[in-house]
Coordinates of C-alpha atoms in Angstrom, one line a residue:
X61 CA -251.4 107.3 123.4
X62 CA -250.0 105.9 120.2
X63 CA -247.1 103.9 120.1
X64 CA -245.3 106.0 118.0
X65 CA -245.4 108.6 120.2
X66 CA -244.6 106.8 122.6
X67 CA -241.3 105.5 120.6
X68 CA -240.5 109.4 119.8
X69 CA -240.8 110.5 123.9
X70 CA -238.8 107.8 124.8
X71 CA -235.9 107.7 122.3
X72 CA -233.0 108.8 124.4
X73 CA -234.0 107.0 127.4
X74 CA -232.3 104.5 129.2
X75 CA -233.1 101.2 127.7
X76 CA -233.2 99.7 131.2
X77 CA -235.9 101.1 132.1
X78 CA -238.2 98.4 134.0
X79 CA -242.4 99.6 132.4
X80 CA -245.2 99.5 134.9
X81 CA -248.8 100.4 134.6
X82 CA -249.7 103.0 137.6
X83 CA -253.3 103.1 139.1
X84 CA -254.4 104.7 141.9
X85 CA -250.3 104.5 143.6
X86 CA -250.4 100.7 142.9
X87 CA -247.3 99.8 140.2
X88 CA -247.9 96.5 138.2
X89 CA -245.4 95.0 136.3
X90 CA -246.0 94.8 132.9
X91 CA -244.9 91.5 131.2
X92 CA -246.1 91.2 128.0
X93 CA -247.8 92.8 124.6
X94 CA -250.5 91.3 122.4
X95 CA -251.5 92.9 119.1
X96 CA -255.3 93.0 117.8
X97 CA -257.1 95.2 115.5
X98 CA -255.5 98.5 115.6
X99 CA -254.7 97.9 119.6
X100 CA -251.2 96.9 121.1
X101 CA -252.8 95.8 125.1
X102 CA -250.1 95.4 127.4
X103 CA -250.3 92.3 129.7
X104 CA -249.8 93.1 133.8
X105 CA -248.9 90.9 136.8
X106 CA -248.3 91.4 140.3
X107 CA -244.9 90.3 142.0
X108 CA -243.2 89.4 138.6
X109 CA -240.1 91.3 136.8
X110 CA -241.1 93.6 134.3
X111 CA -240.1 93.9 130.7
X112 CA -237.6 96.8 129.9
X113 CA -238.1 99.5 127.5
X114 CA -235.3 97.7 125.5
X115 CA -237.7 94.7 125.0
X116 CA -240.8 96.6 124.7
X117 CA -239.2 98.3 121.6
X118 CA -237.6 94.5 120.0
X119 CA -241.1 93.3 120.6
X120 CA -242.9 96.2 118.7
X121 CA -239.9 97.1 115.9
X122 CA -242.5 96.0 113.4
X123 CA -245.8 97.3 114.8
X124 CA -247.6 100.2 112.3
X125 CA -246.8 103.3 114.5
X126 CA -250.5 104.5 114.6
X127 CA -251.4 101.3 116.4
X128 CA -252.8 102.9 120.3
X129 CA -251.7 101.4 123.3
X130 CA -254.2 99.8 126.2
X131 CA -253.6 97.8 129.1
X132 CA -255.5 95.0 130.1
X133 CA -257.0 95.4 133.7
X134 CA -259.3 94.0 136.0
X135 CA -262.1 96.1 134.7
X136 CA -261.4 95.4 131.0
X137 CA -258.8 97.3 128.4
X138 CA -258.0 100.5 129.3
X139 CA -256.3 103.0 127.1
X140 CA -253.1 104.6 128.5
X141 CA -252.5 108.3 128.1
X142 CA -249.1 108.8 128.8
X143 CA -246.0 107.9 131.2
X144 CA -243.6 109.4 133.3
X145 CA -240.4 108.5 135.0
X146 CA -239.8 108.4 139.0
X147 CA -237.4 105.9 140.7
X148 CA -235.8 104.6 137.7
X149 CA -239.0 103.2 136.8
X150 CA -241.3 104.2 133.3
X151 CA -244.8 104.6 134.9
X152 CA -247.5 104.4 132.3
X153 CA -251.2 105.7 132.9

């Protein structure tokens, strides 16, 4: 997913949102954002608050729009493919 599709989806959203990366029905809080070549990887970790959509969208105001988004896993950096909303949470996967 790119982030500027991602920016487009989720324009009218509530701000509030809390993100989380889903995998296999876990939910991991995402906390953070680090930008390298081309690749904005979000940062996860267990029992901590996540960052809202409001801050995800501060933190990346000045990011090129083509730029893909990944999350960094266990297994390595995984691309994400798209979100969804349940329990007042924004899932991405």
């Amino acid at each position: 997913m790119r982030l500027i599709d991602f920016n487009l989806s989720t324009a009218d959203l509530d701000r509030q949102l809390p993100l989380f990366w889903e995998h296999d029905h876990d939910r991991l809080p995402i906390i953070a954002l680090t930008l390298t070549q081309q690749r904005l990887v979000l940062t996860l970790k267990a029992n901590t608050k996540p960052m809202t959509l409001d801050q995800f969208s501060a933190r990346t105001r000045q990011v090129n729009g083509p730029t893909e988004l990944f999350v960094l896993t266990g297994d390595g950096v995984v691309p994400l493919f798209g979100y969804r909303l349940s329990d007042g949470q924004l899932l991405l996967g």
